[in-house]
XYZ file of C-alpha atoms in Angstrom:
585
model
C 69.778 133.994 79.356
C 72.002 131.658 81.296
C 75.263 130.123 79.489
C 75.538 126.481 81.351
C 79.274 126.117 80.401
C 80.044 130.011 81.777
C 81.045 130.450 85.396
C 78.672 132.677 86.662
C 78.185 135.231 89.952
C 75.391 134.697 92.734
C 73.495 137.467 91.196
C 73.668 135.834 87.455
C 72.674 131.916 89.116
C 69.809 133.894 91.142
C 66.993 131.705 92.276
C 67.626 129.095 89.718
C 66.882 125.280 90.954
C 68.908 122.490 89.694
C 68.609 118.749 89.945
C 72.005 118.442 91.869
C 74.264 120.873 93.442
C 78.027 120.014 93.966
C 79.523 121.478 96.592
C 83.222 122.200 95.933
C 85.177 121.664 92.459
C 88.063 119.597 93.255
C 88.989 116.010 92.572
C 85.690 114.619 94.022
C 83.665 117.508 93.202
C 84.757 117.023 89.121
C 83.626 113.873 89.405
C 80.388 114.412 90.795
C 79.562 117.050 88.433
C 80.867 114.940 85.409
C 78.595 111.665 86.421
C 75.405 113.968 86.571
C 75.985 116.060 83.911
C 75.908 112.848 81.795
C 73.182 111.546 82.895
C 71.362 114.558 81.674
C 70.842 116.272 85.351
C 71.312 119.963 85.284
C 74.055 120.574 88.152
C 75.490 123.341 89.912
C 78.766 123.110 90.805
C 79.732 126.253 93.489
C 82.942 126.528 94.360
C 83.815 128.831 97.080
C 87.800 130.010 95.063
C 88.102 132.177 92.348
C 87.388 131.279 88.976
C 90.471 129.719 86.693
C 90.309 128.569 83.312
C 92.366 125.513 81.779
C 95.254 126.245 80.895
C 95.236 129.808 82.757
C 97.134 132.869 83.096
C 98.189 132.063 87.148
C 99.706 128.676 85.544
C 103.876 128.929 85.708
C 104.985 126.235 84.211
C 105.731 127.644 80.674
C 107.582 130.608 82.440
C 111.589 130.371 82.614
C 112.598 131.213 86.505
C 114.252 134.196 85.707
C 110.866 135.300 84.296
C 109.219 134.732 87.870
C 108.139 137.300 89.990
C 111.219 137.823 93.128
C 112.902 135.147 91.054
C 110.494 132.578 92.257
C 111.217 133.227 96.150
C 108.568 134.345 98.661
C 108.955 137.945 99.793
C 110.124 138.946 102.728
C 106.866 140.232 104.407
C 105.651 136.791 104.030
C 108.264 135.672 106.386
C 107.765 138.470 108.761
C 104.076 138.261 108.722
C 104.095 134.843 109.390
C 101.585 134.194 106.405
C 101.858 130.812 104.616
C 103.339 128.968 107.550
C 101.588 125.666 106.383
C 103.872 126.093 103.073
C 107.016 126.394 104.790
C 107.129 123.431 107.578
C 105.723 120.845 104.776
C 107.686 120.124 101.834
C 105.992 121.767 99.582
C 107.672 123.785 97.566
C 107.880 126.838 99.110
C 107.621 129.374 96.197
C 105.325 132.701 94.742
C 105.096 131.454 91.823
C 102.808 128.582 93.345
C 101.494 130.132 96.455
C 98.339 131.764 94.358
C 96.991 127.952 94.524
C 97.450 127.354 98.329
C 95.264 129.467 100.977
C 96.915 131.767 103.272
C 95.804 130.604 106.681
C 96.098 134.403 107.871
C 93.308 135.391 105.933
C 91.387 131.950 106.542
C 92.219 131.115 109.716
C 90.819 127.994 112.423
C 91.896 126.748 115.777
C 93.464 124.304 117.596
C 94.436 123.257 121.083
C 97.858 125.049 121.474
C 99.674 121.934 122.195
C 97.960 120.154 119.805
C 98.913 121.837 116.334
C 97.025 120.401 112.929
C 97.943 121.600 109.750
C 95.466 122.405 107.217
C 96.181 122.958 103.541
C 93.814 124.202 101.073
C 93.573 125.794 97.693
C 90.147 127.917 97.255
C 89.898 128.027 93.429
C 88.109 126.028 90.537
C 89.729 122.976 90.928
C 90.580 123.105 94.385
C 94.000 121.152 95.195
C 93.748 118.747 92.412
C 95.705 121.719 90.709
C 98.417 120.950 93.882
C 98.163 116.989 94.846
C 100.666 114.725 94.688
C 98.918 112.509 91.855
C 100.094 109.168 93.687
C 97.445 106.971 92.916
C 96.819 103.588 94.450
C 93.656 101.114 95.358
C 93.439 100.172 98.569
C 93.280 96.310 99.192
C 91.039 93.998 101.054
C 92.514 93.921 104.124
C 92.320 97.722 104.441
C 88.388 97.790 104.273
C 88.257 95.053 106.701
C 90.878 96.480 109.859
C 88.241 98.064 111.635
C 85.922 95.420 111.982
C 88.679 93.305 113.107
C 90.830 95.059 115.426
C 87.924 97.101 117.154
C 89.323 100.211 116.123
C 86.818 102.821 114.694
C 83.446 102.368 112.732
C 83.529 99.051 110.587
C 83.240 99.785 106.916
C 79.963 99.193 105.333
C 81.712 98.464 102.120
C 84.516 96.040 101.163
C 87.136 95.999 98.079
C 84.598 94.053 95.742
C 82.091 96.962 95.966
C 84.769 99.330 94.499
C 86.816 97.608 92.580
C 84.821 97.973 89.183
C 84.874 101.632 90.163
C 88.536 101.738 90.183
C 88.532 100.344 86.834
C 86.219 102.762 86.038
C 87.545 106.033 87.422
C 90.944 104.887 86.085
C 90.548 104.611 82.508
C 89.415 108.327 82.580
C 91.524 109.372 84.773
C 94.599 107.950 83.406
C 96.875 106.078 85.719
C 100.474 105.015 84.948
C 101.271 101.630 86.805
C 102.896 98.361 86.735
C 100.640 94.859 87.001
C 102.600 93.875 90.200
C 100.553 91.021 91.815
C 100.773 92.340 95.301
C 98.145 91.522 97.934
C 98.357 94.929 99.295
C 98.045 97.291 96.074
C 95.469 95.630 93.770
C 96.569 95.862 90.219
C 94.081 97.962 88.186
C 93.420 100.047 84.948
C 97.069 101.260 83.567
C 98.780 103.052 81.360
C 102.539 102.051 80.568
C 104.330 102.339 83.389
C 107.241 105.419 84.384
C 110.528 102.876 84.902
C 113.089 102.568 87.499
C 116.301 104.202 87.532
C 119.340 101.623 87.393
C 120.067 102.286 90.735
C 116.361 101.945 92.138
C 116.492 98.657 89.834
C 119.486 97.467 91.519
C 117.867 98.006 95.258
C 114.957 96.880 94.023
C 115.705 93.260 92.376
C 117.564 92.735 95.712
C 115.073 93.288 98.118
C 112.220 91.576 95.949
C 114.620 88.537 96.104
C 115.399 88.553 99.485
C 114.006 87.047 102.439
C 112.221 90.267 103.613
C 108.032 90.839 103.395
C 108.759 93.635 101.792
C 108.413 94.185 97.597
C 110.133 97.828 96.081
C 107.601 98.689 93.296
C 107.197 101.241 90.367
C 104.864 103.906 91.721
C 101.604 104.881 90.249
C 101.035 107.727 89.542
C 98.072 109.827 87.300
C 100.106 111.084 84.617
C 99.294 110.455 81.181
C 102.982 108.457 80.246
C 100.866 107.876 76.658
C 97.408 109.409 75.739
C 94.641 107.448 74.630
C 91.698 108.603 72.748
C 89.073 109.328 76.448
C 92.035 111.842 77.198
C 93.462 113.463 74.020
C 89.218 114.323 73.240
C 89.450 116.933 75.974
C 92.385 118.009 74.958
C 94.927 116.211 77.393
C 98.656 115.787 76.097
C 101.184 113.401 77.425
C 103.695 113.928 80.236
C 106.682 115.812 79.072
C 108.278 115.094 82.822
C 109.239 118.521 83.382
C 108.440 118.217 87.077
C 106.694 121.757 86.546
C 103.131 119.986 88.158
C 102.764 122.767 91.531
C 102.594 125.185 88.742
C 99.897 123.894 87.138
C 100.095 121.498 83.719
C 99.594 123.447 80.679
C 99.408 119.805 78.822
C 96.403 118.365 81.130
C 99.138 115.646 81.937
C 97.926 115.019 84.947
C 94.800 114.317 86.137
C 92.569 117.624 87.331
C 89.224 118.387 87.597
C 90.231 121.733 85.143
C 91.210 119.326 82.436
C 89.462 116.501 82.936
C 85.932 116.298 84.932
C 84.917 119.581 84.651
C 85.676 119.555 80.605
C 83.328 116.476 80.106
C 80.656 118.084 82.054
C 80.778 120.762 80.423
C 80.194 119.130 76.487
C 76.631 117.777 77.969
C 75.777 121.453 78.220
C 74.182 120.283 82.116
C 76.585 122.297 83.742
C 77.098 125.788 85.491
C 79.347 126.529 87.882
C 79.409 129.511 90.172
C 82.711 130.462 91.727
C 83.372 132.984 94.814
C 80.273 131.810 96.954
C 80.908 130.356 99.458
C 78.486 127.721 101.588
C 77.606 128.817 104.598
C 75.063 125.474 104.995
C 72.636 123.020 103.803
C 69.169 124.272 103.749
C 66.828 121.206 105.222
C 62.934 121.139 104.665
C 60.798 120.774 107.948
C 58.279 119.509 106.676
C 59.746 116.401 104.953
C 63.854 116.308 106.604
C 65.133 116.492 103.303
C 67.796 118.648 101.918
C 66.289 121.493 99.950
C 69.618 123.491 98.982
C 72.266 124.958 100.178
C 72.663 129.013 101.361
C 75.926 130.731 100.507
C 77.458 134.228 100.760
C 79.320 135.756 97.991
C 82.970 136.118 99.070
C 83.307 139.648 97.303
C 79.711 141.748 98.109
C 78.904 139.083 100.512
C 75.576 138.351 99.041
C 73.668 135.956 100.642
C 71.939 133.595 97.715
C 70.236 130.164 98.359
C 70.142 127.521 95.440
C 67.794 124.749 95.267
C 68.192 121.452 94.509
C 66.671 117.535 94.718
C 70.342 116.378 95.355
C 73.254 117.636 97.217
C 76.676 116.579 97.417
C 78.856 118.030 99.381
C 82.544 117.377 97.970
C 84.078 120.362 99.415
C 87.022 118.958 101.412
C 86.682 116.571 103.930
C 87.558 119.695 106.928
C 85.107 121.714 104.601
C 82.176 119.500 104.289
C 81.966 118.832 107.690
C 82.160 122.824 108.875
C 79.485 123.259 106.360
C 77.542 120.225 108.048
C 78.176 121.477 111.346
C 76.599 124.764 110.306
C 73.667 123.090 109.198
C 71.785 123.275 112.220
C 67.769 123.701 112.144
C 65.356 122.462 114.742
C 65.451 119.501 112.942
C 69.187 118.786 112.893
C 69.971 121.006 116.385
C 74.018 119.670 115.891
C 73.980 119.830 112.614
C 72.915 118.137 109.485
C 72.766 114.239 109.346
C 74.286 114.077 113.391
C 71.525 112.295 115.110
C 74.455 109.423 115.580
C 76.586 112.086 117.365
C 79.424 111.538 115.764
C 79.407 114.109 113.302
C 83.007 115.713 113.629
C 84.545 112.385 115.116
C 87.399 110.086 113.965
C 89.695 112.562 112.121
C 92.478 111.010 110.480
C 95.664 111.657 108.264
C 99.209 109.838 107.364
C 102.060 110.840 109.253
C 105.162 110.577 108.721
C 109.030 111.384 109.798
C 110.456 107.960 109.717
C 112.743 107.042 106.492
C 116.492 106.131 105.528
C 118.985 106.670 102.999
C 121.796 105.420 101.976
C 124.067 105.065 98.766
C 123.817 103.034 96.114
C 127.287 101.593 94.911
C 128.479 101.196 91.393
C 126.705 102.408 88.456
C 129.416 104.576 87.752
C 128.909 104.748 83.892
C 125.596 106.092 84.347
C 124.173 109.383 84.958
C 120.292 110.210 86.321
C 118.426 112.445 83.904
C 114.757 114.071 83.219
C 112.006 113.917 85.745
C 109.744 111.555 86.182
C 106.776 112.143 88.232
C 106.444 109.390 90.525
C 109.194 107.439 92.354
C 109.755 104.164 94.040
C 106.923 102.616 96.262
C 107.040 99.932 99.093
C 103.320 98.699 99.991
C 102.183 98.014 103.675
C 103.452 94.616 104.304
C 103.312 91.886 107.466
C 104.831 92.658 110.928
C 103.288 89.323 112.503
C 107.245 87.841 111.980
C 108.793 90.398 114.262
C 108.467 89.857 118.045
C 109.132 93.234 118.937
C 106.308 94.746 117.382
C 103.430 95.938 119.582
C 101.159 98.270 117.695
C 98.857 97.657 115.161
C 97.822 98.997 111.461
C 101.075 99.593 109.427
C 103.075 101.946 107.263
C 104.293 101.618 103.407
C 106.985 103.886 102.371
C 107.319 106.022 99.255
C 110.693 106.896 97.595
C 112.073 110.152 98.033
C 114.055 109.615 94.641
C 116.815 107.800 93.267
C 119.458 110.090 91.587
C 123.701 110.804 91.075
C 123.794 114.620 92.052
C 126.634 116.299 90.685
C 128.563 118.445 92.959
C 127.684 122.248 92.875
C 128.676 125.399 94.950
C 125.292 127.820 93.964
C 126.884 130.570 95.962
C 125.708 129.196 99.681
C 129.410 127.572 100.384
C 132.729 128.746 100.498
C 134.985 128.871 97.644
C 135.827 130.567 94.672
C 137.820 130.778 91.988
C 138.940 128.342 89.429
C 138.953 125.292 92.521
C 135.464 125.616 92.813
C 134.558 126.407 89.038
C 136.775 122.655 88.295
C 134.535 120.628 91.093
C 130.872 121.708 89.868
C 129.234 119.550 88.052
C 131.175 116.440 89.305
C 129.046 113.375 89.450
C 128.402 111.998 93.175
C 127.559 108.648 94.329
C 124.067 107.464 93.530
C 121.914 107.657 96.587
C 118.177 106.289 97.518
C 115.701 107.717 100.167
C 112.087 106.103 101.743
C 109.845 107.517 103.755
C 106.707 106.430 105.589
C 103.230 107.207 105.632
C 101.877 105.163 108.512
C 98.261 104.864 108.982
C 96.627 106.619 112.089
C 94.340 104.434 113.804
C 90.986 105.977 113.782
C 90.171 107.683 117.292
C 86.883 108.379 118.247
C 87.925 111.722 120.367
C 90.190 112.882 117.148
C 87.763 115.420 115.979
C 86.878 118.906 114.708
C 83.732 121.353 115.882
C 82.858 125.042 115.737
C 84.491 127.604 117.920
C 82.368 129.094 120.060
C 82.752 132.506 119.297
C 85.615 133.161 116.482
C 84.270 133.452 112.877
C 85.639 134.600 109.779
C 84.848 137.750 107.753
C 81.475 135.921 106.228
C 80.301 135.462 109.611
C 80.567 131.347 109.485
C 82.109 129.659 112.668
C 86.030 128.860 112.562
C 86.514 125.216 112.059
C 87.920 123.968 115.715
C 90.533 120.999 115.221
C 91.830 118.433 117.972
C 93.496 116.122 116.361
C 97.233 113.955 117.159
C 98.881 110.752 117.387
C 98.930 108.826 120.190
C 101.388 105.635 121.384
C 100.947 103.645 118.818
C 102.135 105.557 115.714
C 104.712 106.529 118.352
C 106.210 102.795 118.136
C 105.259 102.692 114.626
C 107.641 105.273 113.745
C 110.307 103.472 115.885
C 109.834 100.552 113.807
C 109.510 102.241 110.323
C 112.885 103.430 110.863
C 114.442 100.193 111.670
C 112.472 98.128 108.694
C 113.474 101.153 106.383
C 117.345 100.657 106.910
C 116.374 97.010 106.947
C 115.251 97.895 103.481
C 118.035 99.400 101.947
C 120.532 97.250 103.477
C 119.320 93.971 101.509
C 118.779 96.137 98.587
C 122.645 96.761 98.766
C 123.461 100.264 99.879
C 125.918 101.320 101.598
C 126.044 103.844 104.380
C 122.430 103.330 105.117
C 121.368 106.074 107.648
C 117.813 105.848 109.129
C 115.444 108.634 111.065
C 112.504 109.126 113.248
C 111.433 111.848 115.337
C 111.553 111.822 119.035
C 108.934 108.995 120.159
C 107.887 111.376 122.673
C 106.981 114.602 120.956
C 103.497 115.535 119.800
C 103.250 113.891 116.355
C 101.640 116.411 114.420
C 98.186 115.586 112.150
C 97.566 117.341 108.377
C 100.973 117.220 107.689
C 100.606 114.534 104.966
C 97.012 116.824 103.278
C 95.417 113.434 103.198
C 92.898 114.505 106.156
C 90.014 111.719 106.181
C 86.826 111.226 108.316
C 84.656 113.191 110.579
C 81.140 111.950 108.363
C 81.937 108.090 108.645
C 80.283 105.345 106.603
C 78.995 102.733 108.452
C 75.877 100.272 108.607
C 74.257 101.482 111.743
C 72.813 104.630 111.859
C 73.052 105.130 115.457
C 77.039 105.112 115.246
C 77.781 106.376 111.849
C 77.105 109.508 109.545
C 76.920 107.881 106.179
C 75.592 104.610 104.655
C 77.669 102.394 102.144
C 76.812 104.472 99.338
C 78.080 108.344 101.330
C 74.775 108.661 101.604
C 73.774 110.630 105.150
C 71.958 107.675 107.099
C 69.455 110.687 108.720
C 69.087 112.555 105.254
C 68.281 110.604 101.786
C 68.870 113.524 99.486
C 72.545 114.212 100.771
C 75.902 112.492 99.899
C 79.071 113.670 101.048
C 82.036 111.882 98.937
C 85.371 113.403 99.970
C 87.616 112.620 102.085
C 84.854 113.222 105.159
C 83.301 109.706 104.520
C 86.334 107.878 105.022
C 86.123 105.238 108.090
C 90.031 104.676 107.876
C 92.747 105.597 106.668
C 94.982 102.844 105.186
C 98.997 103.768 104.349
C 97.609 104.428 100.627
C 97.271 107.961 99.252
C 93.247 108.371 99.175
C 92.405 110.189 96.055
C 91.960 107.452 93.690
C 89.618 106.219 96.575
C 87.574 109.584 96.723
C 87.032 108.858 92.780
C 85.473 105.518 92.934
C 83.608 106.262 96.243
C 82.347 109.635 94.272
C 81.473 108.107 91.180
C 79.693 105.231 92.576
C 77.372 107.256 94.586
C 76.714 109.544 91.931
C 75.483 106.529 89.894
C 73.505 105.424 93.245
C 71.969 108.966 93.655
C 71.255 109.098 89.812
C 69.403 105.524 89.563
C 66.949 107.051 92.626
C 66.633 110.120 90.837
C 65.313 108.583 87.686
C 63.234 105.971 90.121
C 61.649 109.034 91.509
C 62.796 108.758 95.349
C 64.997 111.446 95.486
């Protein structure tokens, strides 16, 4: 007898046939399997990772660092080896006692053009990288839904803020998003819990730029962290934050949102759930006889097993590089370049933030005061206007988020000279207070950006390496000029001192993934002919399949996207569960 709320192997699922079957387990993935289970649709959630439990054994964040393995540091081999290279250029933090949630692109690897690097990030367990993300958390506004249509750049969106803003209320409340009602144009106010607040010294900076003559407003950044716990959280056993800043390590409290403590939970209580971890899809099954999706076929990542599991829905939530190697894969004489690609663009207008332009700079005064705990989320400065500047020639835009206002005290920690009782007198000695932004500017969607199958590499299951060509071109080149002058701007009228800004050299290769916000490749759009998906991620050439993540995307905004993949995810599943009911899928 099958145990719904157990995680199961290939061999225990069998030949079973479900109403829906999730692909992936992650933020969008949670959802999906949440909305169905509800609704009283068996589901099958397969997640290609390891199983974890909430909280679980591989979660850190109650261990003391002494208590780490190597004290916390990666071993040597790694650096030798040249395994987790995607840890160490990003900014993650670059640890063993958090590696076990990211992949090691040695044992999964992919390709790209060698002058043309991407970097790809995953985490291949239950829960994917909602154990890992960033948990910045902000609707996109009107304007962002509407910049393809009117600059000609990309596929228009089928959709516009009105048909998701009642699913950002929605997918907020459960979630639990801390936030400020700020009024801005830009960052629509939503569904909040209180608010984390500013230090004095962000305050300061803050109140002056907000006052001054500049377009752009410094805000409190949202963030989903529980800052209080209402009754839709503390039911599935969610605490509040204790700001620890212990997150990569996984959140013993369910502080923050994640599909282990949140989605997944509440699809499990329906008893419509059962999730299968370690198999991993190799593609979506499609019926000749009617074009419909009949299931998906994986291989199990341990005996590699070959299993297929049927299903009236599928929805493919697997990472937006994931679900479209899967739909690549998919091919049948039906769908001869894979599933859902009679447009052709299956694979096309791959997108991500980038990044590398900033400043810093002190903030006087404040002398009396000292920064303390850890709040999860830091200053924010929405996308604003550029249409006063006359040396502006690009288009799109950048926000910037704060790297963190704080008065370090002075310390030695054995990498300086000194010693003695000097050195012992000057540690701990407060320092100036200092402020940091950085931007994430908004790659304009290009139609030869894109990712396909390599010819002839595969990985140990036999599926096709994921191919990626993907970069920036001249304008985010000028946009990072500019994002460096606007961010001293910035700090200037917010009154620091000794304002310092940055970019990278206009002319080198600007680097895509580095921001693990990677969007497109299945676009939504109205016409069929020239898009992948329809306004509700449903695949234009396919009824029965939705994709939801991050694939779907027609843009990409300067907002972080996972509060996006929510709504989007949740308001197809309640499109896909209204037909199922109707009896057309």
């Amino acid at each position: 007898m099958v145990d719904n709320n157990d995680n199961l192997t290939n061999k225990e699922v069998g030949l079973s046939e479900f109403d829906v079957i999730v692909v992936g387990s992650g933020i969008t993935g949670g959802w999906a399997a949440k909305e169905f289970c509800e609704k009283g649709f068996k589901t099958l959630v397969i997640e290609r990772g390891r199983n974890l439990k909430h909280p679980d054994p591989e979660y850190t964040d109650m261990s003391q660092p002494w208590e780490l393995y190597n004290r916390a540091l990666m071993p040597e081999i790694y650096e030798e080896e040249g395994r987790y290279d995607d840890l160490r250029e990003k900014s993650y933090p670059y640890w063993s006692h958090v590696s076990q949630f990211f992949v090691d692109e040695k044992e999964y690897p992919y390709s790209t053009p060698d002058d043309r690097p991407f970097m790809w990030t995953r985490g291949y367990q239950l829960g994917g990288r909602s154990i890992t993300w960033g948990r910045q958390s902000y609707r996109w506004g009107p304007r962002d839904f509407e910049a393809n249509q009117k600059d000609g750049h990309g596929i228009p969106w089928p959709i516009g803020y009105d048909d998701l803003a009642p699913w950002y209320d929605y997918v907020e409340t459960f979630a639990g998003i801390s936030g400020n009602k700020d009024e801005h144009e830009s960052l629509p106010d939503g569904q909040f819990l209180k608010p984390w607040t500013m230090s004095c010294a962000e305050k300061f900076v803050a109140d002056n730029v907000n006052n001054s003559s500049l377009d752009s407003k410094v805000l409190m950044g949202r963030c989903a962290h529980l800052s209080e716990a209402k009754s839709v959280h503390l039911n599935l056993g969610r605490g509040p934050c204790q700001a620890r800043n212990q997150c990569s390590q996984g959140c013993s409290f369910g502080a923050y949102f994640c599909s282990l403590s949140s989605t997944l939970p509440a699809a499990r209580h329906t008893n419509n759930l059962t999730i299968v971890t370690d198999a991993i899809v190799m593609h979506v099954d499609q019926d000749p006889a009617t074009g419909r999706a009949s299931g998906v076929t994986a291989i199990d990542h341990n005996t590699k097993q070959v299993t297929k599991y049927k299903a009236r829905v599928v929805f493919l939530c697997a990472s937006a590089l994931g679900s479209l190697q899967i739909m690549l894969n998919s091919t049948s004489p039906e769908s001869p370049n894979g599933i859902a690609n009679s447009s052709g663009m299956l694979g096309h207008y791959i997108m991500d933030h980038f990044g590398g332009a900033g400043a810093y700079g002190t903030v006087p005064g404040f002398e009396d005061r000292y920064s303390f705990g850890r709040r999860p989320t830091n200053v924010y400065i929405p996308n604003f206007s550029h249409d006063k500047k006359d040396d502006v020639d690009f288009i799109r835009g950048y926000g910037y988020q704060g790297d963190g206002s704080n008065r370090p005290r002075k310390g030695n920690n054995a990498r300086s000279v000194g010693i003695g009782e000097k050195v012992k007198a000057e540690v701990g000695t407060p320092l100036p207070w200092t402020i940091g932004i950085g931007m994430f500017g908004e790659l304009l969607p290009y139609y030869d950006n894109q990712v396909s199958l390599h010819p002839t590499k595969k990985d140990k299951w036999g599926i096709p390496q994921l191919h990626i060509d993907a970069h920036g071109r001249e304008n985010e080149r000028k946009m990072m000029v500019q994002a460096a002058k606007d961010a001293k701007e910035i700090l200037i009228a917010g009154g620091c001192i000794n304002v310092n800004s940055f970019h990278p050299d206009p002319n080198a290769h600007i680097q895509v993934g580095t921001r693990v916000h990677e969007m497109g490749g299945a676009c939504m759009g109205e016409d069929p002919k020239g898009s992948v998906l329809n306004k509700w991620c449903q695949a234009h050439d396919v009824a029965n399949l939705f994709v939801t993540d991050g694939a779907c995307m027609s843009s990409c905004a300067t907002q972080n996207p996972s509060l996006t993949y929510m709504a989007l995810t949740a308001r197809a599943a309640n499109y896909a569960a209204d037909l199922m009911n109707e009896g057309e899928l």
